Amino acid sequence: MAVDLLLGLQWGDEGKGKIVDVLTKNYDIIARFQGGPNAGHTLEFDGIKHVLHTIPSGIFHKNAVNIVGNGVVIDPVIFKKELDALGKFNIDFHSKLLISRKAHLILPTHRLLDAASEAAKGKAKIGSTLKGIGPTYMDKTGRNGMRIGDLELDGWKEKYRALADKHEAMIAFYNVDIEYDLKELETEFLNAVETLRKLQFIDSEDYLFQAQSKGKKILAEGAQGSLLDIDFGTYPYVTSSNTTAAGACTGLGVAPNKIGDVKGIFKAYTTRVGSGPFPTELFDQDGETMGRVGNEFGATTGRPRRCGWLDLVALKYAVRINGVTELMMMKADVLSGFKKIKVCTAYNYKGKEIQHLPYNIETENVTPIYSEMEGWEKDLTQMEKADQLPKTLHAYIEFLEQELQVPIKIVSVGPDRTQTIHR
Ligand code: GDP
Ligand code: IMO
Ligand code: MG
């Protein structure tokens, strides 16, 4: 049985949490494969809004097992908070939430290192969520990291101490002004580790292999988005993992020839939170309207998201890198009321028209070239079927399908689970 993927195609926050929740009824297993609590995946149903950071977005469904894969980095402190917030939902975490022994741990000092690194960068800062993601993946690839499985072995506290001491020396080296009380942070960390240890730690690659051979249906849930990929994103303004399809293979131990559908998710416009290039960014009333109507504030940090028109050059690139087989367009409802909808179909790059993402995508080098389409007036949020959607929205969808050569299977018209139109 193949493993399906669900991935963000822009700079994150496309609505992955909502769609995974919608699709979970069709799957036996939902598995997160990369990233950590830098993610904020929002789900809404029955009037409740919930934000998940590390726990996969299938957790509210009794039919599915949720796995935190080896490619994920876990902060026990944030994980415990997530578990606590889910307390009232009567979820059997012991059987429904399994953690890979090979997933790496975010230590309190990783978070401090993140803050020190950003402070030292000054204006050139990445705009990190400050969750310790970069430093933790650095320790992973530097072969110094601590893994979930270490918590089952003797001597893990000594290993922790040695790594934390090294981090403290590194923080001092940055020579920046950050205040912290490591004793307090460690108490919180060790307490959260005890909570984590009540869950099942598994060899997730083996678990998933067995599940596949038994015909179980598996959906891999991505975090962040393709343009934040460590290799293919707008480096260095990216996150520290492979957010693209290949990341699901390494982040779960699934072979490339076992990947089935690749579901790519994008907003009907574009947003970005944090620093870095964003060619179609708007600084006018239209951008302000998208942010306000779309309630564009980071689910993890609360920072306002930068907004702009859809960038087809970037989206085509993401579709290609991931081998997307079907698309989902989110937040179409936010564009209701715009007289004209613009779509960037090419870039003017240093005076030349190009249709690919250049190495040097800094705003001063790239000016978007737009096609203009008719907007729609109608409120979409109560619509339930594709044939209710306005004609001009159909034209927008068909134009995108033509350009991307991939069908748009879902149009989302609101944050709630039910506000989802299948085509
Ligand atoms: P994720 O990180 O990809 O899971 O996305 P986030 O949860 O960070 O951000 C998406 C935001 O848009 C959340 O606040 C969702 O509740 C909301 N959302 C998702 N789909 C829609 C939609 O179709 N319309 C509107 N208006 N909001 C949506
Ligand atoms: P979800 O899964 C949007 C951004 C940060 C910053 C850069 C690096 O909710 O879509 P990091 O903390 O990884 O060192 O930050 O990446 N970023 C996200 N932006 N959605 C996310 O996750 C993000 N995770 C990280 O804002 O620019
Ligand atoms: Mg998010």
mmCIF file of C-alpha atoms in Angstrom, residues 14 18 44 266-269 289-290 292-296 329-338 341 376-383 389-390 393 396-397 411-416 419-421:
data_model
loop_
_atom_site.group_PDB
_atom_site.id
_atom_site.type_symbol
_atom_site.label_atom_id
_atom_site.label_comp_id
_atom_site.label_asym_id
_atom_site.label_seq_id
_atom_site.Cartn_x
_atom_site.Cartn_y
_atom_site.Cartn_z
ATOM 1 C CA GLU A 14 -1.329 27.017 3.747
ATOM 2 C CA LYS A 18 -7.305 21.692 8.387
ATOM 3 C CA GLU A 44 -11.605 24.009 13.516
ATOM 4 C CA PHE A 266 -1.663 26.365 -1.454
ATOM 5 C CA LYS A 267 -3.541 29.525 -0.561
ATOM 6 C CA ALA A 268 -5.437 31.395 -3.299
ATOM 7 C CA TYR A 269 -2.921 34.172 -2.552
ATOM 8 C CA THR A 289 -7.291 43.463 3.206
ATOM 9 C CA MET A 290 -5.885 39.943 2.700
ATOM 10 C CA ARG A 292 -7.351 41.357 7.851
ATOM 11 C CA VAL A 293 -9.960 39.176 6.136
ATOM 12 C CA GLY A 294 -7.675 36.127 6.168
ATOM 13 C CA ASN A 295 -6.775 36.743 9.814
ATOM 14 C CA GLU A 296 -3.142 36.310 8.828
ATOM 15 C CA MET A 329 -6.652 25.619 -2.892
ATOM 16 C CA MET A 330 -7.297 27.255 0.459
ATOM 17 C CA LYS A 331 -8.842 30.525 1.577
ATOM 18 C CA ALA A 332 -10.660 31.312 -1.660
ATOM 19 C CA ASP A 333 -13.240 33.035 0.559
ATOM 20 C CA VAL A 334 -10.675 35.661 1.579
ATOM 21 C CA LEU A 335 -10.532 37.010 -1.986
ATOM 22 C CA SER A 336 -14.304 37.686 -2.210
ATOM 23 C CA GLY A 337 -14.854 41.369 -2.904
ATOM 24 C CA PHE A 338 -11.647 42.007 -4.846
ATOM 25 C CA ILE A 341 -7.420 39.191 -8.919
ATOM 26 C CA TRP A 376 -16.024 37.720 -7.433
ATOM 27 C CA GLU A 377 -18.327 39.473 -5.007
ATOM 28 C CA LYS A 378 -20.176 36.611 -3.378
ATOM 29 C CA ASP A 379 -19.507 35.294 0.110
ATOM 30 C CA LEU A 380 -18.312 31.702 -0.378
ATOM 31 C CA THR A 381 -18.278 30.597 3.232
ATOM 32 C CA GLN A 382 -21.704 28.908 3.191
ATOM 33 C CA MET A 383 -21.217 27.155 -0.141
ATOM 34 C CA LEU A 389 -19.010 28.734 -6.759
ATOM 35 C CA PRO A 390 -19.084 31.959 -8.816
ATOM 36 C CA LEU A 393 -13.798 31.758 -9.380
ATOM 37 C CA TYR A 396 -9.535 31.391 -11.746
ATOM 38 C CA ILE A 397 -9.361 27.694 -10.803
ATOM 39 C CA VAL A 411 -11.419 24.357 -2.703
ATOM 40 C CA SER A 412 -11.542 25.528 0.910
ATOM 41 C CA VAL A 413 -13.975 28.343 1.723
ATOM 42 C CA GLY A 414 -13.490 28.799 5.460
ATOM 43 C CA PRO A 415 -11.482 27.518 8.428
ATOM 44 C CA ASP A 416 -14.037 24.952 9.589
ATOM 45 C CA GLN A 419 -16.178 24.497 4.734
ATOM 46 C CA THR A 420 -14.482 22.215 2.242
ATOM 47 C CA ILE A 421 -15.616 21.755 -1.356
#
